[in-house]
Amino acid sequence: MTIHLPFWIPIHTVLATNQKTIKSVFFILYLLGFLGIGFGFFLFNSNLELYVTLAELATKFGTISLYLFLLTLVPGILQRLNVVVLLSTSVVLFRRQIGIVMYILALLHSFYLSIIPQVMTSDLRLQNFATREIYGLIAILILFPVWITSNDVSQKKFGRFWKSIQRLTYIAMFFIYLHVAAIEKSAQLLTAIVILLEIISWIKIWLRRPTRTNLTS
Ligand code: HEM
């Protein structure tokens, strides 16, 4: 099935022809993200008022991170469901970069909301994390190998195993759901819909798999 979104064609053309520039912008975002985390440690002691303002922003970063995460799953779902949408092709152009930014935003989010205050008060303990934060932490830990291997060098080095590493995303997806389920209703609903579509698309692939009898007959 092909879904035409005519307004997207010029946007896709711009994205496709400016890939290098857009990837450089992503790279700047990575750097800003890491600087932001470092800055948080400094700010906690030097300007708590500004820190609190940024921590409020960090809540929003969690939401953006979640939506970017779901966005990276969409092309795979549509492909398995045989739905062709140009928008999905646009996402594929930058899927790796979107995934990396998603992870850095999740780090910023968790550092500002939980980790920096605990480290700076010398009280970083597992017991200090609420259950929903533990789910978030598990998601972050599972996504770490996915994030660190999201590059051409790792893809070449790990060969077929690389896909298995990337598939850890599906396990992280459930912990992200548990994390947001306890916090935000609309995010919870959207995440549940994407997870459901993900499962349906995999069931479809599984059902279409040639069976042994089909192969031998
Ligand atoms: C992939 C990882 C994560 C994603 C996608 C994510 C996403 C989100 C989202 C969407 C919200 C709701 C935001 C809102 O209410 O506007 C949220 C809230 C929250 N998250 Fe995360 N999160 C992640 C990891 C973490 C981790 C590791 C921690 C802490 C250790 C954490 C701590 C929190 C806290 C404390 C809130 C509640 C904020 C508030 O209501 O003021 N998150 N997260």
mmCIF file of C-alpha atoms and ligand atoms in Angstrom:
data_model
loop_
_atom_site.group_PDB
_atom_site.id
_atom_site.type_symbol
_atom_site.label_atom_id
_atom_site.label_comp_id
_atom_site.label_asym_id
_atom_site.label_seq_id
_atom_site.Cartn_x
_atom_site.Cartn_y
_atom_site.Cartn_z
ATOM 1 C CA MET A 1 0.000 0.000 0.000
ATOM 2 C CA THR A 2 1.361 3.432 -0.928
ATOM 3 C CA ILE A 3 0.271 6.576 0.885
ATOM 4 C CA HIS A 4 0.939 9.798 -1.013
ATOM 5 C CA LEU A 5 1.538 12.986 0.936
ATOM 6 C CA PRO A 6 2.184 15.461 -1.924
ATOM 7 C CA PHE A 7 3.218 18.314 0.400
ATOM 8 C CA TRP A 8 6.059 16.133 1.704
ATOM 9 C CA ILE A 9 7.791 15.694 -1.690
ATOM 10 C CA PRO A 10 9.565 19.120 -1.701
ATOM 11 C CA ILE A 11 10.468 18.682 1.991
ATOM 12 C CA HIS A 12 11.989 15.273 1.268
ATOM 13 C CA THR A 13 13.942 16.737 -1.659
ATOM 14 C CA VAL A 14 15.421 19.410 0.600
ATOM 15 C CA LEU A 15 16.291 16.813 3.251
ATOM 16 C CA ALA A 16 17.833 14.413 0.728
ATOM 17 C CA THR A 17 19.940 17.041 -1.022
ATOM 18 C CA ASN A 18 21.203 18.597 2.219
ATOM 19 C CA GLN A 19 22.032 15.428 4.112
ATOM 20 C CA LYS A 20 25.611 16.442 4.876
ATOM 21 C CA THR A 21 24.628 19.820 6.324
ATOM 22 C CA ILE A 22 21.776 18.340 8.349
ATOM 23 C CA LYS A 23 24.086 15.627 9.738
ATOM 24 C CA SER A 24 26.532 18.380 10.795
ATOM 25 C CA VAL A 25 23.680 20.085 12.662
ATOM 26 C CA PHE A 26 22.990 16.785 14.431
ATOM 27 C CA PHE A 27 26.666 16.588 15.378
ATOM 28 C CA ILE A 28 26.484 20.060 16.936
ATOM 29 C CA LEU A 29 23.415 18.907 18.889
ATOM 30 C CA TYR A 30 25.404 15.938 20.268
ATOM 31 C CA LEU A 31 28.128 18.291 21.488
ATOM 32 C CA LEU A 32 25.624 20.726 23.004
ATOM 33 C CA GLY A 33 23.947 17.814 24.785
ATOM 34 C CA PHE A 34 27.155 16.670 26.451
ATOM 35 C CA LEU A 35 28.128 20.241 27.319
ATOM 36 C CA GLY A 36 24.637 20.642 28.813
ATOM 37 C CA ILE A 37 25.191 17.669 31.111
ATOM 38 C CA GLY A 38 28.584 18.984 32.275
ATOM 39 C CA PHE A 39 27.087 22.446 32.753
ATOM 40 C CA GLY A 40 24.376 20.954 34.986
ATOM 41 C CA PHE A 41 26.967 19.752 37.526
ATOM 42 C CA PHE A 42 28.532 23.214 37.603
ATOM 43 C CA LEU A 43 25.189 25.003 37.799
ATOM 44 C CA PHE A 44 23.825 22.915 40.668
ATOM 45 C CA ASN A 45 26.341 24.534 43.018
ATOM 46 C CA SER A 46 26.682 27.941 41.400
ATOM 47 C CA ASN A 47 23.135 28.911 40.378
ATOM 48 C CA LEU A 48 20.429 26.668 41.757
ATOM 49 C CA GLU A 49 17.633 28.896 40.455
ATOM 50 C CA LEU A 50 18.796 28.509 36.855
ATOM 51 C CA TYR A 51 19.351 24.801 37.493
ATOM 52 C CA VAL A 52 15.696 24.392 38.548
ATOM 53 C CA THR A 53 14.561 26.207 35.388
ATOM 54 C CA LEU A 54 16.707 23.920 33.243
ATOM 55 C CA ALA A 55 15.415 20.873 35.136
ATOM 56 C CA GLU A 56 11.888 21.895 34.099
ATOM 57 C CA LEU A 57 13.160 22.010 30.505
ATOM 58 C CA ALA A 58 14.700 18.577 31.050
ATOM 59 C CA THR A 59 11.203 17.177 31.646
ATOM 60 C CA LYS A 60 10.330 18.358 28.134
ATOM 61 C CA PHE A 61 13.536 16.746 26.850
ATOM 62 C CA GLY A 62 12.143 13.446 28.148
ATOM 63 C CA THR A 63 9.030 13.995 26.035
ATOM 64 C CA ILE A 64 11.057 14.935 22.920
ATOM 65 C CA SER A 65 13.318 11.948 23.504
ATOM 66 C CA LEU A 66 10.286 9.666 23.690
ATOM 67 C CA TYR A 67 8.786 11.018 20.462
ATOM 68 C CA LEU A 68 12.115 10.712 18.643
ATOM 69 C CA PHE A 69 12.403 7.144 19.908
ATOM 70 C CA LEU A 70 8.948 6.306 18.558
ATOM 71 C CA LEU A 71 9.821 8.057 15.274
ATOM 72 C CA THR A 72 12.839 5.785 14.760
ATOM 73 C CA LEU A 73 10.531 2.753 15.066
ATOM 74 C CA VAL A 74 8.012 3.955 12.457
ATOM 75 C CA PRO A 75 9.957 3.133 9.220
ATOM 76 C CA GLY A 76 10.535 -0.482 10.332
ATOM 77 C CA ILE A 77 6.860 -0.915 11.269
ATOM 78 C CA LEU A 78 5.654 0.533 7.948
ATOM 79 C CA GLN A 79 8.125 -1.564 5.982
ATOM 80 C CA ARG A 80 6.962 -4.777 7.679
ATOM 81 C CA LEU A 81 3.327 -3.777 7.078
ATOM 82 C CA ASN A 82 4.155 -3.054 3.406
ATOM 83 C CA VAL A 83 3.055 0.566 3.705
ATOM 84 C CA VAL A 84 5.118 2.946 1.574
ATOM 85 C CA VAL A 85 5.218 6.548 2.777
ATOM 86 C CA LEU A 86 7.832 9.056 1.603
ATOM 87 C CA LEU A 87 7.944 10.526 5.117
ATOM 88 C CA SER A 88 9.256 7.191 6.326
ATOM 89 C CA THR A 89 12.048 7.328 3.697
ATOM 90 C CA SER A 90 12.950 10.794 5.025
ATOM 91 C CA VAL A 91 13.219 9.410 8.555
ATOM 92 C CA VAL A 92 15.468 6.582 7.320
ATOM 93 C CA LEU A 93 17.915 9.175 5.915
ATOM 94 C CA PHE A 94 18.561 10.391 9.466
ATOM 95 C CA ARG A 95 17.380 7.471 11.615
ATOM 96 C CA ARG A 96 20.792 6.909 13.137
ATOM 97 C CA GLN A 97 21.227 10.601 13.985
ATOM 98 C CA ILE A 98 17.698 10.802 15.392
ATOM 99 C CA GLY A 99 18.456 7.787 17.614
ATOM 100 C CA ILE A 100 21.688 9.346 18.896
ATOM 101 C CA VAL A 101 20.001 12.672 19.696
ATOM 102 C CA MET A 102 17.145 10.762 21.354
ATOM 103 C CA TYR A 103 19.628 9.050 23.660
ATOM 104 C CA ILE A 104 21.522 12.237 24.522
ATOM 105 C CA LEU A 105 18.220 13.987 25.330
ATOM 106 C CA ALA A 106 17.259 11.054 27.582
ATOM 107 C CA LEU A 107 20.631 11.418 29.327
ATOM 108 C CA LEU A 108 20.143 15.179 29.792
ATOM 109 C CA HIS A 109 16.617 14.477 31.084
ATOM 110 C CA SER A 110 17.692 11.875 33.621
ATOM 111 C CA PHE A 111 20.833 13.726 34.734
ATOM 112 C CA TYR A 112 19.013 17.002 35.423
ATOM 113 C CA LEU A 113 15.987 15.354 37.062
ATOM 114 C CA SER A 114 17.708 12.742 39.176
ATOM 115 C CA ILE A 115 21.387 12.007 38.777
ATOM 116 C CA ILE A 116 23.001 15.469 39.127
ATOM 117 C CA PRO A 117 21.120 16.345 42.358
ATOM 118 C CA GLN A 118 22.057 12.963 43.856
ATOM 119 C CA VAL A 119 25.719 13.159 42.789
ATOM 120 C CA MET A 120 26.100 16.758 43.934
ATOM 121 C CA THR A 121 24.626 15.982 47.350
ATOM 122 C CA SER A 122 26.872 12.886 47.541
ATOM 123 C CA ASP A 123 23.821 10.683 47.850
ATOM 124 C CA LEU A 124 23.702 8.613 44.659
ATOM 125 C CA ARG A 125 21.930 5.391 45.677
ATOM 126 C CA LEU A 126 19.555 3.039 43.898
ATOM 127 C CA GLN A 127 17.081 3.453 46.786
ATOM 128 C CA ASN A 128 16.812 7.162 45.935
ATOM 129 C CA PHE A 129 15.251 6.390 42.560
ATOM 130 C CA ALA A 130 11.481 5.997 42.335
ATOM 131 C CA THR A 131 10.309 2.779 40.629
ATOM 132 C CA ARG A 132 9.391 4.704 37.456
ATOM 133 C CA GLU A 133 12.898 6.172 37.380
ATOM 134 C CA ILE A 134 14.382 2.681 37.686
ATOM 135 C CA TYR A 135 12.404 1.693 34.562
ATOM 136 C CA GLY A 136 13.882 4.745 32.809
ATOM 137 C CA LEU A 137 17.364 3.817 34.001
ATOM 138 C CA ILE A 138 16.975 0.247 32.727
ATOM 139 C CA ALA A 139 15.889 1.642 29.330
ATOM 140 C CA ILE A 140 18.932 3.937 29.258
ATOM 141 C CA LEU A 141 21.274 1.050 30.146
ATOM 142 C CA ILE A 142 19.760 -1.269 27.512
ATOM 143 C CA LEU A 143 19.995 1.460 24.882
ATOM 144 C CA PHE A 144 23.646 2.167 25.677
ATOM 145 C CA PRO A 145 25.110 -0.561 23.375
ATOM 146 C CA VAL A 146 22.588 0.433 20.698
ATOM 147 C CA TRP A 147 23.691 4.040 20.942
ATOM 148 C CA ILE A 148 27.437 3.371 21.057
ATOM 149 C CA THR A 149 27.261 1.065 17.997
ATOM 150 C CA SER A 150 25.114 3.421 15.908
ATOM 151 C CA ASN A 151 27.922 4.119 13.436
ATOM 152 C CA ASP A 152 29.437 2.629 10.269
ATOM 153 C CA VAL A 153 32.609 1.414 12.022
ATOM 154 C CA SER A 154 30.629 -0.679 14.538
ATOM 155 C CA GLN A 155 28.303 -1.945 11.823
ATOM 156 C CA LYS A 156 31.314 -3.271 9.881
ATOM 157 C CA LYS A 157 33.071 -4.590 12.993
ATOM 158 C CA PHE A 158 30.081 -6.488 14.429
ATOM 159 C CA GLY A 159 28.734 -7.769 11.096
ATOM 160 C CA ARG A 160 25.569 -9.841 11.552
ATOM 161 C CA PHE A 161 25.702 -9.410 15.328
ATOM 162 C CA TRP A 162 25.160 -5.653 14.835
ATOM 163 C CA LYS A 163 21.470 -6.186 14.014
ATOM 164 C CA SER A 164 21.025 -8.165 17.238
ATOM 165 C CA ILE A 165 22.543 -5.288 19.215
ATOM 166 C CA GLN A 166 20.199 -2.821 17.510
ATOM 167 C CA ARG A 167 17.246 -5.073 18.351
ATOM 168 C CA LEU A 168 17.831 -4.383 22.058
ATOM 169 C CA THR A 169 15.717 -1.341 21.192
ATOM 170 C CA TYR A 170 12.641 -3.571 21.370
ATOM 171 C CA ILE A 171 13.412 -4.562 24.959
ATOM 172 C CA ALA A 172 14.103 -0.926 25.906
ATOM 173 C CA MET A 173 10.758 0.003 24.354
ATOM 174 C CA PHE A 174 8.866 -1.875 27.093
ATOM 175 C CA PHE A 175 10.827 -0.206 29.903
ATOM 176 C CA ILE A 176 10.251 3.199 28.326
ATOM 177 C CA TYR A 177 6.552 2.348 28.281
ATOM 178 C CA LEU A 178 6.631 1.408 31.977
ATOM 179 C CA HIS A 179 8.509 4.650 32.736
ATOM 180 C CA VAL A 180 6.036 6.932 30.954
ATOM 181 C CA ALA A 181 2.955 4.871 31.885
ATOM 182 C CA ALA A 182 3.319 6.034 35.471
ATOM 183 C CA ILE A 183 3.773 9.677 34.480
ATOM 184 C CA GLU A 184 2.060 10.946 31.364
ATOM 185 C CA LYS A 185 -1.245 9.731 29.902
ATOM 186 C CA SER A 186 -0.910 10.993 26.290
ATOM 187 C CA ALA A 187 2.704 9.790 26.028
ATOM 188 C CA GLN A 188 1.578 6.473 27.462
ATOM 189 C CA LEU A 189 -1.171 6.109 24.846
ATOM 190 C CA LEU A 190 1.080 6.973 21.907
ATOM 191 C CA THR A 191 3.806 4.618 23.148
ATOM 192 C CA ALA A 192 1.238 1.839 23.588
ATOM 193 C CA ILE A 193 -0.047 2.349 20.015
ATOM 194 C CA VAL A 194 3.483 2.204 18.550
ATOM 195 C CA ILE A 195 4.342 -0.895 20.616
ATOM 196 C CA LEU A 196 1.134 -2.558 19.430
ATOM 197 C CA LEU A 197 1.911 -1.752 15.770
ATOM 198 C CA GLU A 198 5.459 -2.999 16.294
ATOM 199 C CA ILE A 199 4.132 -6.323 17.625
ATOM 200 C CA ILE A 200 1.519 -6.619 14.831
ATOM 201 C CA SER A 201 4.168 -5.933 12.164
ATOM 202 C CA TRP A 202 6.447 -8.643 13.587
ATOM 203 C CA ILE A 203 3.559 -11.124 13.818
ATOM 204 C CA LYS A 204 2.833 -10.416 10.150
ATOM 205 C CA ILE A 205 6.461 -11.132 9.210
ATOM 206 C CA TRP A 206 6.423 -14.279 11.323
ATOM 207 C CA LEU A 207 3.199 -15.559 9.706
ATOM 208 C CA ARG A 208 4.568 -14.907 6.196
ATOM 209 C CA ARG A 209 7.783 -16.780 6.974
ATOM 210 C CA PRO A 210 8.174 -19.769 4.622
ATOM 211 C CA THR A 211 7.634 -22.917 6.678
ATOM 212 C CA ARG A 212 9.777 -26.053 6.312
ATOM 213 C CA THR A 213 6.911 -27.899 4.522
ATOM 214 C CA ASN A 214 6.476 -24.996 2.076
ATOM 215 C CA LEU A 215 10.191 -25.050 1.342
ATOM 216 C CA THR A 216 10.373 -28.782 0.679
ATOM 217 C CA SER A 217 7.125 -29.083 -1.345
HETATM 218 C C1 HEM B 1 14.897 6.521 27.406
HETATM 219 C C2 HEM B 1 14.768 7.055 28.574
HETATM 220 C C3 HEM B 1 13.690 7.998 29.015
HETATM 221 C C4 HEM B 1 12.632 8.571 28.344
HETATM 222 C C5 HEM B 1 12.261 8.419 26.886
HETATM 223 C C6 HEM B 1 11.909 9.382 29.302
HETATM 224 C C7 HEM B 1 10.759 10.094 29.016
HETATM 225 C C8 HEM B 1 9.993 10.748 29.950
HETATM 226 C C9 HEM B 1 8.730 11.382 29.689
HETATM 227 C C10 HEM B 1 8.026 11.432 28.352
HETATM 228 C C11 HEM B 1 8.287 11.928 30.849
HETATM 229 C C12 HEM B 1 6.992 12.705 31.075
HETATM 230 C C13 HEM B 1 7.300 14.170 30.883
HETATM 231 C C14 HEM B 1 6.155 15.085 31.314
HETATM 232 O O1 HEM B 1 5.462 14.751 32.274
HETATM 233 O O2 HEM B 1 6.002 16.159 30.682
HETATM 234 C C15 HEM B 1 9.289 11.650 31.860
HETATM 235 C C16 HEM B 1 9.224 12.076 33.161
HETATM 236 C C17 HEM B 1 10.178 11.849 34.099
HETATM 237 N N1 HEM B 1 11.349 11.149 33.929
HETATM 238 FE FE1 HEM B 1 11.943 10.233 32.227
HETATM 239 N N2 HEM B 1 12.538 9.305 30.505
HETATM 240 C C18 HEM B 1 13.619 8.471 30.383
HETATM 241 C C19 HEM B 1 14.519 8.122 31.360
HETATM 242 C C20 HEM B 1 14.513 8.632 32.632
HETATM 243 C C21 HEM B 1 15.488 8.331 33.651
HETATM 244 C C22 HEM B 1 16.691 7.398 33.464
HETATM 245 C C23 HEM B 1 15.138 9.041 34.753
HETATM 246 C C24 HEM B 1 15.809 9.128 36.093
HETATM 247 C C25 HEM B 1 16.679 8.335 36.552
HETATM 248 C C26 HEM B 1 13.931 9.776 34.454
HETATM 249 C C27 HEM B 1 13.267 10.618 35.324
HETATM 250 C C28 HEM B 1 12.055 11.176 35.105
HETATM 251 C C29 HEM B 1 11.293 11.936 36.079
HETATM 252 C C30 HEM B 1 11.738 12.236 37.509
HETATM 253 C C31 HEM B 1 10.120 12.345 35.457
HETATM 254 C C32 HEM B 1 8.969 13.141 36.073
HETATM 255 C C33 HEM B 1 9.173 14.592 35.798
HETATM 256 C C34 HEM B 1 8.046 15.431 36.347
HETATM 257 O O3 HEM B 1 6.884 15.002 36.278
HETATM 258 O O4 HEM B 1 8.346 16.524 36.817
HETATM 259 N N3 HEM B 1 13.594 9.521 33.145
HETATM 260 N N4 HEM B 1 10.304 10.918 31.297
#
